[in-house]
Coordinates of C-alpha atoms in Angstrom, one line a residue:
Chain A
M281 CA 32.1 -119.7 -13.1
A282 CA 34.8 -120.5 -15.1
Q283 CA 37.6 -122.3 -13.5
Y284 CA 41.3 -122.1 -13.8
T285 CA 42.5 -125.0 -16.4
D286 CA 46.1 -125.8 -16.9
R287 CA 47.1 -126.4 -20.5
A288 CA 49.8 -125.3 -22.9
L289 CA 49.2 -121.9 -24.7
T290 CA 48.7 -122.3 -28.5
E291 CA 51.2 -121.1 -30.7
E292 CA 49.2 -117.8 -31.6
E293 CA 48.7 -117.0 -27.9
M294 CA 52.7 -117.6 -27.3
E295 CA 53.3 -115.1 -30.3
R296 CA 50.5 -112.4 -29.6
Y297 CA 51.0 -112.2 -25.6
S298 CA 54.7 -112.8 -25.7
R299 CA 55.7 -109.1 -24.8
Q300 CA 53.4 -108.9 -21.8
M301 CA 54.0 -112.6 -20.5
I302 CA 57.6 -112.0 -20.1
V303 CA 57.1 -109.0 -17.7
P304 CA 58.3 -109.9 -14.1
G305 CA 55.0 -111.1 -12.3
M306 CA 53.3 -112.4 -15.3
G307 CA 54.4 -115.7 -16.8
K308 CA 52.2 -118.7 -18.2
D309 CA 49.9 -119.1 -15.1
A310 CA 49.2 -115.2 -15.0
Q311 CA 48.1 -115.3 -18.8
L312 CA 46.1 -118.6 -18.7
R313 CA 44.1 -116.9 -15.8
L314 CA 43.5 -113.9 -18.1
I315 CA 42.4 -116.2 -20.9
N316 CA 40.0 -118.0 -18.4
S317 CA 38.5 -114.9 -17.3
K318 CA 35.1 -113.1 -18.1
V319 CA 35.1 -109.3 -17.9
L320 CA 32.0 -107.1 -18.2
I321 CA 32.4 -103.7 -19.7
I322 CA 29.5 -101.4 -18.8
G323 CA 29.4 -98.4 -21.1
A324 CA 31.0 -98.1 -24.4
G325 CA 32.1 -94.6 -24.2
G326 CA 35.2 -92.5 -23.2
L327 CA 36.1 -94.7 -20.5
G328 CA 34.8 -98.1 -22.1
C329 CA 36.4 -97.8 -25.2
P330 CA 40.1 -97.6 -24.1
A331 CA 39.6 -99.8 -21.3
A332 CA 38.1 -102.5 -23.8
Q333 CA 41.0 -102.1 -26.2
Y334 CA 43.7 -103.0 -23.6
I335 CA 41.4 -105.9 -22.1
A336 CA 41.1 -107.3 -25.2
G337 CA 44.7 -106.6 -26.3
A338 CA 45.9 -108.5 -23.1
G339 CA 43.7 -111.7 -23.9
V340 CA 40.9 -111.8 -21.7
G341 CA 38.9 -114.6 -22.9
T342 CA 35.5 -113.5 -22.6
I343 CA 34.6 -109.9 -22.7
G344 CA 30.9 -108.4 -22.5
I345 CA 30.0 -105.1 -23.2
V346 CA 26.9 -103.4 -22.2
D347 CA 25.4 -100.2 -23.9
G348 CA 22.1 -99.1 -25.4
D349 CA 23.4 -96.0 -27.4
V350 CA 24.5 -95.5 -30.9
V351 CA 27.6 -93.7 -32.1
E352 CA 27.5 -90.0 -32.8
I353 CA 30.0 -87.9 -34.4
S354 CA 30.5 -86.0 -31.4
N355 CA 31.8 -89.1 -29.5
L356 CA 34.6 -89.7 -31.5
H357 CA 37.3 -87.3 -30.2
R358 CA 37.6 -89.6 -27.0
Q359 CA 35.5 -92.8 -27.8
V360 CA 38.4 -94.2 -30.0
G361 CA 36.8 -97.7 -30.2
H362 CA 34.4 -96.4 -32.6
S363 CA 34.7 -95.0 -36.2
T364 CA 33.4 -92.2 -38.4
T365 CA 32.2 -95.0 -40.8
R366 CA 30.1 -96.3 -38.0
V367 CA 28.2 -93.5 -36.8
G368 CA 24.7 -94.5 -36.1
M369 CA 25.7 -98.0 -35.1
M370 CA 25.0 -99.5 -31.8
K371 CA 28.1 -98.8 -29.6
V372 CA 28.4 -102.3 -28.4
D373 CA 28.6 -103.8 -32.1
S374 CA 30.9 -101.0 -33.2
L375 CA 33.4 -101.5 -30.3
I376 CA 33.3 -105.1 -30.9
T377 CA 34.1 -104.7 -34.6
H378 CA 37.0 -102.7 -33.5
L379 CA 38.1 -105.2 -30.7
K380 CA 37.9 -108.4 -33.3
G381 CA 40.2 -106.4 -35.5
L382 CA 42.9 -106.0 -32.6
N383 CA 42.2 -109.4 -31.3
P384 CA 40.0 -112.2 -32.6
L385 CA 40.6 -114.7 -29.9
P386 CA 38.5 -113.7 -27.0
S387 CA 34.7 -114.2 -27.2
Y388 CA 32.9 -110.8 -27.4
I389 CA 29.4 -110.8 -25.8
P390 CA 27.2 -108.0 -26.9
H391 CA 24.5 -106.6 -24.5
L392 CA 22.5 -104.2 -26.7
T393 CA 20.9 -102.4 -23.7
H394 CA 21.4 -100.0 -20.9
L395 CA 22.0 -101.4 -17.5
T396 CA 18.7 -101.3 -15.6
P397 CA 17.7 -102.7 -12.2
H398 CA 15.7 -105.4 -14.1
N399 CA 18.4 -106.8 -16.3
A400 CA 21.5 -105.9 -14.0
A401 CA 22.0 -109.3 -11.9
D402 CA 21.2 -111.5 -15.0
I403 CA 24.1 -109.7 -16.9
I404 CA 26.5 -109.3 -14.3
S405 CA 26.2 -112.7 -12.8
Q406 CA 27.9 -114.2 -16.2
Y407 CA 31.2 -112.4 -15.2
D408 CA 34.3 -112.4 -12.9
L409 CA 34.7 -108.8 -12.7
V410 CA 33.1 -105.4 -13.6
L411 CA 34.3 -102.5 -15.2
D412 CA 32.1 -99.5 -14.4
C413 CA 32.4 -97.1 -17.5
T414 CA 29.0 -95.5 -17.1
D415 CA 28.2 -91.8 -17.0
N416 CA 25.5 -91.2 -14.4
P417 CA 25.4 -91.7 -10.7
A418 CA 22.1 -93.8 -10.6
T419 CA 23.8 -96.6 -12.7
R420 CA 26.9 -96.3 -10.7
Y421 CA 25.1 -97.3 -7.4
L422 CA 23.1 -99.8 -9.0
I423 CA 26.3 -101.6 -10.5
S424 CA 28.0 -101.4 -7.0
D425 CA 24.8 -102.8 -5.1
V426 CA 24.7 -105.9 -7.6
C427 CA 28.4 -106.3 -7.5
V428 CA 28.1 -106.5 -3.6
L429 CA 25.3 -109.0 -3.7
L430 CA 27.1 -110.9 -6.4
E431 CA 30.4 -110.6 -5.0
K432 CA 32.2 -109.3 -8.0
P433 CA 35.2 -107.0 -7.8
L434 CA 34.4 -103.8 -9.4
V435 CA 36.8 -101.2 -11.1
S436 CA 35.2 -97.9 -10.9
A437 CA 36.4 -94.7 -12.9
A438 CA 34.7 -91.5 -13.8
S439 CA 35.9 -88.3 -15.9
V440 CA 34.4 -84.9 -16.6
Q441 CA 36.0 -81.7 -18.2
A442 CA 39.6 -82.1 -17.1
S443 CA 39.6 -84.3 -14.0
G444 CA 39.3 -88.1 -13.4
Q445 CA 39.0 -90.6 -10.6
L446 CA 39.6 -94.4 -10.3
T447 CA 39.0 -96.6 -7.4
V448 CA 39.1 -100.4 -7.0
L449 CA 36.1 -101.8 -5.0
N450 CA 35.0 -105.0 -3.4
C451 CA 38.2 -106.8 -4.1
P452 CA 38.7 -109.3 -3.0
P453 CA 35.1 -109.7 -2.6
V454 CA 33.3 -110.2 1.0
P455 CA 30.0 -111.4 1.4
Q456 CA 27.2 -108.6 2.1
G457 CA 26.8 -107.8 5.8
I458 CA 30.2 -109.1 7.1
T459 CA 32.1 -105.9 8.3
S460 CA 34.8 -107.8 10.4
I461 CA 36.8 -111.2 9.8
L462 CA 38.4 -112.9 12.8
G463 CA 42.3 -112.3 12.5
V464 CA 41.8 -109.4 10.0
T465 CA 42.9 -106.0 11.5
H466 CA 43.1 -104.1 8.2
P467 CA 39.8 -102.5 6.6
L468 CA 37.8 -104.8 4.4
P469 CA 37.3 -103.8 0.9
P470 CA 34.7 -101.2 0.7
C471 CA 31.9 -100.9 -2.0
Y472 CA 30.8 -97.7 -4.0
R473 CA 28.3 -96.5 -1.2
C474 CA 31.2 -96.9 1.3
C475 CA 33.4 -94.3 -0.5
F476 CA 30.2 -92.0 -1.5
P477 CA 27.2 -92.7 0.8
K478 CA 25.1 -90.0 -0.9
P479 CA 25.0 -88.7 -4.5
P480 CA 25.7 -85.1 -4.9
P481 CA 22.5 -82.9 -5.6
P482 CA 21.4 -82.9 -9.2
S483 CA 22.5 -79.3 -9.6
A484 CA 26.0 -80.1 -8.7
M485 CA 26.1 -83.0 -11.1
T486 CA 27.9 -82.4 -14.6
T487 CA 27.8 -84.6 -17.6
C488 CA 30.1 -84.9 -20.3
G489 CA 27.4 -83.8 -22.8
E490 CA 26.9 -80.6 -20.9
A491 CA 30.0 -79.8 -19.2
G492 CA 32.6 -81.3 -21.9
I493 CA 35.5 -83.6 -21.7
V494 CA 39.2 -83.9 -22.5
G495 CA 39.7 -87.0 -24.7
T496 CA 43.1 -87.7 -23.2
V497 CA 41.7 -87.5 -19.5
V498 CA 39.0 -90.0 -20.0
G499 CA 41.2 -92.1 -22.0
M500 CA 43.8 -92.0 -19.2
M501 CA 41.3 -93.2 -16.5
G502 CA 39.9 -96.0 -19.0
I503 CA 43.4 -97.2 -19.7
A504 CA 44.2 -97.3 -15.7
Q505 CA 40.7 -99.1 -15.2
A506 CA 41.9 -101.8 -17.5
G507 CA 45.4 -102.0 -16.0
E508 CA 43.7 -102.7 -12.6
A509 CA 41.3 -105.3 -14.0
I510 CA 44.2 -107.1 -15.7
K511 CA 46.2 -107.1 -12.2
I512 CA 43.4 -108.5 -10.4
L513 CA 42.6 -111.2 -12.9
A514 CA 46.3 -112.0 -13.7
K515 CA 47.0 -112.6 -10.2
G516 CA 43.6 -114.4 -9.3
H517 CA 42.9 -111.9 -6.6
H518 CA 38.9 -111.8 -7.6
R519 CA 38.8 -115.7 -6.4
A520 CA 40.6 -115.0 -3.1
D521 CA 38.6 -116.4 -0.1
I522 CA 39.3 -113.6 2.4
L523 CA 37.0 -115.4 4.9
N524 CA 39.1 -118.5 5.3
D525 CA 42.3 -117.4 4.5
P526 CA 42.6 -113.8 5.5
P527 CA 45.6 -112.1 4.0
H528 CA 47.9 -110.1 6.6
E529 CA 47.8 -107.0 4.6
P530 CA 45.0 -105.6 2.1
T531 CA 45.4 -106.8 -1.4
F532 CA 44.0 -103.7 -2.5
P533 CA 44.4 -100.9 0.3
P534 CA 41.0 -98.8 -0.2
S535 CA 42.4 -95.8 -2.3
L536 CA 41.2 -93.2 -4.9
L537 CA 43.3 -92.0 -7.7
I538 CA 42.6 -88.4 -8.8
Y539 CA 44.0 -87.2 -12.0
S540 CA 44.0 -83.3 -12.8
Y541 CA 44.7 -81.8 -16.1
D542 CA 44.9 -78.0 -16.4
L543 CA 44.3 -76.5 -19.9
E544 CA 45.1 -73.1 -18.4
K545 CA 48.5 -74.2 -17.2
G546 CA 51.8 -74.7 -19.0
P547 CA 53.2 -78.2 -19.9
S548 CA 53.6 -81.0 -17.1
S549 CA 51.3 -79.4 -14.7
A550 CA 49.0 -82.6 -15.0
T551 CA 49.0 -84.3 -11.5
F552 CA 48.2 -87.8 -10.4
R553 CA 47.3 -88.0 -6.5
S554 CA 46.4 -91.2 -4.7
V555 CA 44.6 -90.8 -1.5
R556 CA 43.8 -93.3 1.3
M557 CA 40.0 -94.2 1.6
A558 CA 38.4 -95.9 4.5
G559 CA 37.3 -99.6 4.2
R560 CA 33.7 -101.2 4.5
R561 CA 31.6 -99.2 6.4
K562 CA 29.7 -100.9 9.3
T563 CA 26.8 -98.4 8.6
C564 CA 26.8 -99.1 4.9
F565 CA 23.5 -99.3 3.1
A566 CA 24.7 -101.9 0.7
C567 CA 27.3 -103.8 2.5
G568 CA 27.4 -103.0 5.9
D569 CA 26.0 -104.6 9.2
N570 CA 22.2 -104.5 8.6
S571 CA 22.7 -104.3 4.8
P572 CA 21.0 -107.5 4.0
Q573 CA 17.6 -105.9 5.3
N574 CA 18.0 -103.0 2.8
L575 CA 19.4 -104.7 -0.3
T576 CA 18.5 -108.0 -2.0
L577 CA 18.7 -108.9 -5.8
E578 CA 14.9 -109.6 -5.6
G579 CA 14.2 -106.0 -4.2
I580 CA 16.6 -104.2 -6.9
Q581 CA 14.4 -106.2 -9.9
K582 CA 11.2 -104.8 -8.1
G583 CA 12.3 -101.2 -7.8
T584 CA 13.8 -101.1 -4.3
P585 CA 15.8 -99.0 -3.7
N586 CA 14.6 -96.6 -6.6
Y587 CA 17.8 -95.5 -8.1
D588 CA 16.6 -92.6 -10.1
Q589 CA 14.8 -91.0 -7.2
F590 CA 17.9 -91.4 -5.0
C591 CA 20.0 -89.6 -7.6
S592 CA 17.1 -87.5 -8.9
L593 CA 18.0 -88.2 -12.4
P594 CA 17.3 -85.5 -15.2
S595 CA 14.6 -88.2 -16.5
A596 CA 12.7 -87.5 -13.3
K597 CA 12.8 -83.7 -14.1
V598 CA 9.8 -81.1 -14.5
T599 CA 7.8 -81.4 -17.3
L600 CA 5.6 -78.4 -18.0
P601 CA 2.1 -78.6 -19.5
M602 CA 1.8 -77.6 -23.4
E603 CA 0.2 -74.3 -22.6
D604 CA 3.3 -73.2 -20.6
R605 CA 5.7 -73.7 -23.9
I606 CA 6.1 -72.5 -27.1
S607 CA 7.6 -73.7 -30.3
A608 CA 10.8 -72.0 -31.9
S609 CA 8.7 -71.0 -34.6
T610 CA 6.2 -69.0 -32.6
Y611 CA 9.2 -67.5 -30.8
K612 CA 10.4 -66.4 -34.1
D613 CA 7.0 -64.7 -34.9
I614 CA 7.0 -63.0 -31.5
L615 CA 10.3 -61.6 -32.5
A616 CA 9.6 -60.5 -35.8
G617 CA 6.2 -59.3 -34.7
T618 CA 4.4 -61.6 -37.4
Q619 CA 2.2 -63.7 -34.8
S620 CA -0.9 -65.0 -36.9
E621 CA -3.5 -64.5 -34.2
P622 CA -2.9 -61.0 -33.1
E623 CA -5.8 -60.9 -30.5
Q624 CA -3.9 -63.5 -28.6
K625 CA -0.5 -61.4 -29.1
I626 CA 2.3 -62.4 -26.8
L627 CA 4.4 -59.2 -26.1
Q628 CA 8.1 -59.3 -26.6
G629 CA 9.8 -59.9 -23.3
I630 CA 13.0 -61.0 -22.0
L631 CA 14.8 -64.1 -23.4
I632 CA 16.9 -66.2 -20.9
D633 CA 19.5 -68.6 -22.3
T634 CA 20.4 -71.1 -19.5
R635 CA 23.2 -72.8 -21.5
E636 CA 27.0 -72.5 -20.3
K637 CA 28.8 -69.4 -21.3
E638 CA 31.1 -71.5 -23.5
H639 CA 28.0 -73.0 -25.4
F640 CA 26.7 -69.4 -25.6
S641 CA 30.1 -68.1 -27.0
F642 CA 29.3 -69.8 -30.0
G643 CA 26.0 -67.8 -30.9
A644 CA 22.5 -67.3 -29.4
I645 CA 19.1 -65.8 -30.2
P646 CA 19.6 -62.0 -30.6
G647 CA 18.9 -60.2 -27.3
A648 CA 19.3 -63.4 -25.4
I649 CA 20.6 -63.0 -21.7
N650 CA 23.1 -65.9 -20.7
V651 CA 22.1 -67.1 -17.3
P652 CA 23.7 -70.6 -17.1
F653 CA 21.4 -73.0 -15.6
G654 CA 23.5 -73.9 -12.2
K655 CA 23.4 -70.0 -11.5
L656 CA 19.8 -70.0 -12.0
L657 CA 19.5 -72.8 -9.7
T658 CA 21.7 -70.9 -7.2
A659 CA 19.3 -68.1 -7.3
A660 CA 16.5 -70.4 -6.7
A661 CA 18.1 -72.0 -3.8
I662 CA 18.9 -68.2 -2.4
A663 CA 14.9 -67.4 -2.8
K664 CA 13.8 -70.6 -1.2
R665 CA 16.2 -69.8 1.8
E666 CA 14.9 -66.6 2.1
K667 CA 11.5 -67.6 1.9
Q668 CA 12.1 -70.2 4.7
N669 CA 13.4 -67.4 6.8
G670 CA 10.0 -65.9 6.9
Q671 CA 9.8 -63.8 3.7
E672 CA 6.2 -65.0 2.8
G673 CA 4.2 -64.6 -0.4
R674 CA 4.9 -64.4 -4.0
E675 CA 6.5 -60.9 -4.3
I676 CA 10.1 -60.7 -3.9
S677 CA 11.2 -58.7 -0.7
K678 CA 13.8 -56.0 -1.1
E679 CA 16.5 -58.2 0.9
T680 CA 15.9 -61.1 -1.3
Y681 CA 16.1 -58.9 -4.4
E682 CA 19.4 -57.7 -3.1
R683 CA 20.8 -61.3 -2.7
L684 CA 19.5 -62.6 -6.1
S685 CA 20.9 -59.5 -8.0
S686 CA 24.1 -60.8 -7.2
V687 CA 23.4 -63.8 -9.4
L688 CA 20.6 -62.8 -11.7
P689 CA 20.8 -60.1 -14.3
R690 CA 18.9 -57.2 -13.1
E691 CA 16.9 -57.1 -16.2
I692 CA 15.0 -60.1 -15.0
L693 CA 14.5 -58.9 -11.4
D694 CA 13.4 -55.4 -12.3
Q695 CA 9.8 -54.2 -13.1
E696 CA 9.2 -51.0 -14.7
E697 CA 7.4 -48.9 -12.4
D698 CA 4.9 -47.7 -15.0
K699 CA 3.9 -51.3 -15.6
K700 CA 3.4 -52.1 -12.1
D701 CA -0.2 -52.0 -12.2
K702 CA -0.9 -53.3 -15.5
E703 CA -2.7 -56.3 -16.4
S704 CA 0.1 -57.8 -17.9
E705 CA 3.8 -57.5 -17.9
P706 CA 6.4 -58.4 -20.8
P707 CA 6.9 -62.1 -20.5
I708 CA 10.0 -64.2 -19.6
F709 CA 11.1 -66.7 -22.4
V710 CA 13.6 -69.4 -21.4
V711 CA 15.6 -71.3 -23.8
C712 CA 18.3 -74.1 -23.0
R713 CA 20.2 -76.5 -25.3
R714 CA 17.6 -79.2 -25.8
G715 CA 14.5 -78.2 -23.8
H716 CA 14.8 -80.0 -20.5
D717 CA 16.7 -77.6 -18.3
S718 CA 14.5 -74.6 -19.7
Q719 CA 11.3 -76.4 -18.2
E720 CA 13.1 -76.7 -14.6
A721 CA 14.1 -73.0 -15.4
V722 CA 10.5 -72.0 -15.8
E723 CA 9.3 -73.5 -12.5
K724 CA 12.2 -72.2 -10.5
L725 CA 11.6 -68.5 -11.8
R726 CA 7.9 -68.9 -10.9
E727 CA 8.9 -70.2 -7.5
M728 CA 11.1 -67.2 -6.9
G729 CA 7.9 -65.1 -7.4
L730 CA 9.2 -63.7 -10.9
D731 CA 5.8 -64.4 -12.3
R732 CA 4.2 -61.7 -9.8
G733 CA 1.5 -63.9 -8.9
G734 CA 0.5 -64.9 -12.5
K735 CA 0.4 -61.5 -14.0
R736 CA 3.7 -62.0 -15.8
K737 CA 4.1 -65.1 -18.3
I738 CA 7.1 -67.4 -17.9
V739 CA 7.4 -70.1 -20.7
D740 CA 10.1 -72.2 -22.3
I741 CA 11.0 -72.9 -26.1
I742 CA 10.2 -76.5 -26.8
G743 CA 13.5 -78.3 -28.0
G744 CA 15.7 -75.5 -27.0
M745 CA 18.5 -74.2 -29.5
K746 CA 18.5 -77.6 -31.3
A747 CA 14.8 -76.9 -32.2
W748 CA 16.1 -73.5 -33.2
K749 CA 18.6 -74.7 -35.6
E750 CA 16.4 -77.2 -37.1
E751 CA 13.3 -75.2 -37.5
I752 CA 14.4 -71.6 -38.0
D753 CA 18.2 -71.2 -38.6
P754 CA 20.0 -74.1 -40.0
S755 CA 23.1 -72.2 -40.2
F756 CA 23.0 -71.7 -36.2
P757 CA 26.4 -73.0 -34.8
F758 CA 24.6 -75.3 -32.2
I759 CA 27.0 -77.3 -30.0
Chain B
M188 CA 37.7 -60.4 1.9
G189 CA 39.6 -58.1 4.1
D190 CA 39.3 -60.2 7.3
S191 CA 41.1 -63.2 5.7
V192 CA 44.3 -62.2 7.6
P193 CA 43.7 -62.7 11.5
A194 CA 44.6 -60.3 14.0
P195 CA 48.5 -60.2 14.4
D196 CA 48.4 -61.0 18.1
K197 CA 46.4 -64.2 17.6
P198 CA 48.3 -67.4 17.1
T199 CA 47.8 -68.5 13.5
I200 CA 48.2 -71.9 11.8
P201 CA 49.6 -72.2 8.2
I202 CA 47.9 -74.5 5.7
T203 CA 47.4 -75.6 2.4
V204 CA 44.1 -76.0 1.0
D205 CA 43.3 -77.9 -2.3
F206 CA 40.4 -78.0 -4.6
S207 CA 39.8 -80.4 -7.3
G208 CA 36.9 -82.0 -9.4
G209 CA 35.6 -78.6 -10.5
L210 CA 35.2 -77.1 -7.0
E211 CA 38.1 -74.8 -7.6
M212 CA 35.4 -72.8 -9.7
L213 CA 34.1 -71.7 -6.5
F214 CA 37.4 -70.5 -5.2
S215 CA 38.6 -67.8 -7.8
N216 CA 39.6 -70.9 -10.2
Q217 CA 42.5 -71.6 -8.4
K218 CA 43.3 -75.3 -7.2
R219 CA 45.8 -74.5 -4.5
H220 CA 45.7 -71.9 -1.6
S221 CA 48.3 -71.3 0.9
L222 CA 46.3 -69.9 3.8
T223 CA 47.3 -68.7 7.3
I224 CA 44.0 -69.2 9.7
P225 CA 43.2 -68.5 13.4
A226 CA 44.6 -71.4 15.5
T227 CA 41.3 -71.0 17.6
D228 CA 37.7 -70.5 17.0
S229 CA 35.6 -67.5 18.6
N230 CA 35.2 -69.8 21.5
E231 CA 38.9 -70.3 22.1
K232 CA 38.6 -73.8 20.8
P233 CA 41.4 -75.3 18.6
A234 CA 40.5 -74.7 15.0
T235 CA 38.8 -78.0 13.4
I236 CA 37.9 -78.9 10.0
A237 CA 34.4 -77.6 10.7
F238 CA 35.9 -74.4 11.6
L239 CA 38.0 -74.1 8.4
I240 CA 34.9 -75.0 6.3
D241 CA 33.0 -72.1 7.6
H242 CA 36.1 -70.1 7.5
L243 CA 36.7 -70.8 3.5
C244 CA 33.0 -70.1 3.2
K245 CA 33.2 -66.3 4.6
N246 CA 36.7 -65.5 3.5
L247 CA 37.9 -67.5 0.5
M248 CA 34.8 -68.4 -1.5
T249 CA 34.3 -66.0 -4.5
D250 CA 31.3 -67.6 -6.2
P251 CA 27.9 -67.1 -4.5
R252 CA 26.7 -70.5 -5.1
S253 CA 27.7 -71.6 -1.5
E254 CA 25.5 -74.6 -1.6
M255 CA 27.7 -76.2 -4.3
F256 CA 30.1 -76.4 -1.2
V257 CA 28.1 -76.5 2.0
L258 CA 24.3 -77.6 2.6
D259 CA 22.9 -76.8 6.3
K260 CA 26.4 -76.0 7.4
H261 CA 27.9 -79.1 6.5
I262 CA 30.0 -80.1 3.6
R263 CA 27.4 -81.1 0.7
P264 CA 27.1 -84.9 -0.3
G265 CA 29.3 -85.7 -3.2
I266 CA 32.3 -83.9 -1.8
L267 CA 35.3 -85.9 -0.3
V268 CA 37.4 -84.2 2.0
L269 CA 41.2 -85.4 2.4
I270 CA 43.4 -84.7 5.3
N271 CA 46.8 -85.2 4.3
D272 CA 45.8 -87.5 1.5
A273 CA 43.4 -89.6 3.7
D274 CA 39.7 -89.7 3.9
W275 CA 38.5 -87.4 6.6
E276 CA 36.7 -90.4 8.2
L277 CA 39.9 -91.8 9.1
E278 CA 40.8 -88.7 10.9
G279 CA 37.6 -88.0 13.0
E280 CA 36.1 -85.9 10.2
E281 CA 34.7 -82.4 11.1
A282 CA 36.4 -82.6 14.6
Y283 CA 39.9 -83.0 13.3
E284 CA 42.0 -80.4 14.9
L285 CA 44.2 -78.7 12.2
Q286 CA 48.0 -79.0 12.7
P287 CA 50.3 -76.6 11.0
K288 CA 51.4 -77.5 7.4
D289 CA 48.2 -79.8 7.0
N290 CA 47.1 -80.3 3.6
I291 CA 43.3 -80.3 3.0
L292 CA 41.9 -81.3 -0.1
F293 CA 38.3 -81.0 -1.1
V294 CA 37.4 -83.0 -4.3
S295 CA 33.8 -83.3 -5.8
T296 CA 33.0 -86.9 -7.1
L297 CA 32.8 -87.3 -10.7
H298 CA 30.0 -89.5 -12.5
G299 CA 30.7 -88.9 -16.2
G300 CA 32.4 -91.2 -18.6

């Protein structure tokens, strides 16, 4: 760990940092602490870009950046550390290029990988403080757990659509398993799991790629994150020995900052709201009384806990066998009645498009019915509940039908009377944005009994509307 | 929605309920609701947060996806409940008895970035 060393500032440092150094509360010591600090920014996206700019500008001496993605043009409205000319470049390299232009003095350390249970401790141990700028709950729990074990303060922010949240965790750090300190009456600093013990169900999770994000909202949160990090480092809070020198009041009273911005409302309607959170939980899995039995660095590296399973990441989602899937071009032939093997002819049926209505509003395959994925999962949940309440069998009961029809279009639920006894019914096709949700949707529709015990085919279109654009209609307005 | 106004002879409590982080979608896309709720539940016990959650599901929620808000009759994981801007854990969670002019904020935790 880099120790604080007293020295004179160089002429360049004097000039470069002069405006922030003369702010009340800063001064030479604070600036030297920043220069001697090592900060890790995990995620070089909408939070990481603005955060990194201010961390670098303020003169933090060592800045590590972790990300395994490349720059895409859809990132640029919010990820302001990249540029149009660097589309396709690794985000970490692109951001460091930008930061070097802003301030060449810090050392920049690229980590060209996603953070994983395998590499997390290795990477995080090289730094004094961590900024969680990631975009998924599994990585958020992983980062927090490793920060607890390595005793690193964590500044965590998140943002989706037009909302943002920010919280300072683990600061000053207290060793794992200690939930009370003699002479300290205020709550000890919480970890991420103390605040959010359980992740939301996957159906309630929204990502920026699917739900969208306002650039200024995520930017605001990233900058606020940098502000908290600079405060902690400049004042040396990350090194405070709370065990042997307990403060009378919490340095960072546990709190959560909530920012809401409303596109539908007039000017000045955006609000910041700071709420009081509880401190370290005695029962916390990661830092509570019995936590050393649950959580160790060795365990994490070997796969315990299983973060993907804990959060049921999309990567762990349903994968349909190939016979339950068709390509975009096959679907086009079905629509046009030009199937190559007429004896295996698939009937035209119903096409369900599970994208959000905003995506759907830019265009869809003719005849497609929009049932956003969330709604479909809701319907599945209703059907499942009804089934548990004693409605056995694959066929839908009348009561379930009524409940489902408040969520699903009747075209999907109805079966035409004259077709009831026929061998096969018109199939249901499911298409989504890129071919992931559609596979799960197929499975859910079957669970709901809509395959009529196998008489009705339910298949998905491989690669979703993205494939439709690539294979069939290059002019399709895919978003 | 007709039963959201309690019978006139029953005592009521005025409170404000806020939704944030996307939960407002379930409640007619409106972030703030000024409500008058019964001061006691059906067993004449003082109205608690648990009672309020049930009341909101029955009377205020417009979206059928109730499992985005409650699971097994409890608030679903990933939603923070704040009583007058403090985590409900500091106030007794579901057992907290509502007081006139209380502000209850339901906010879903975000993960994007």
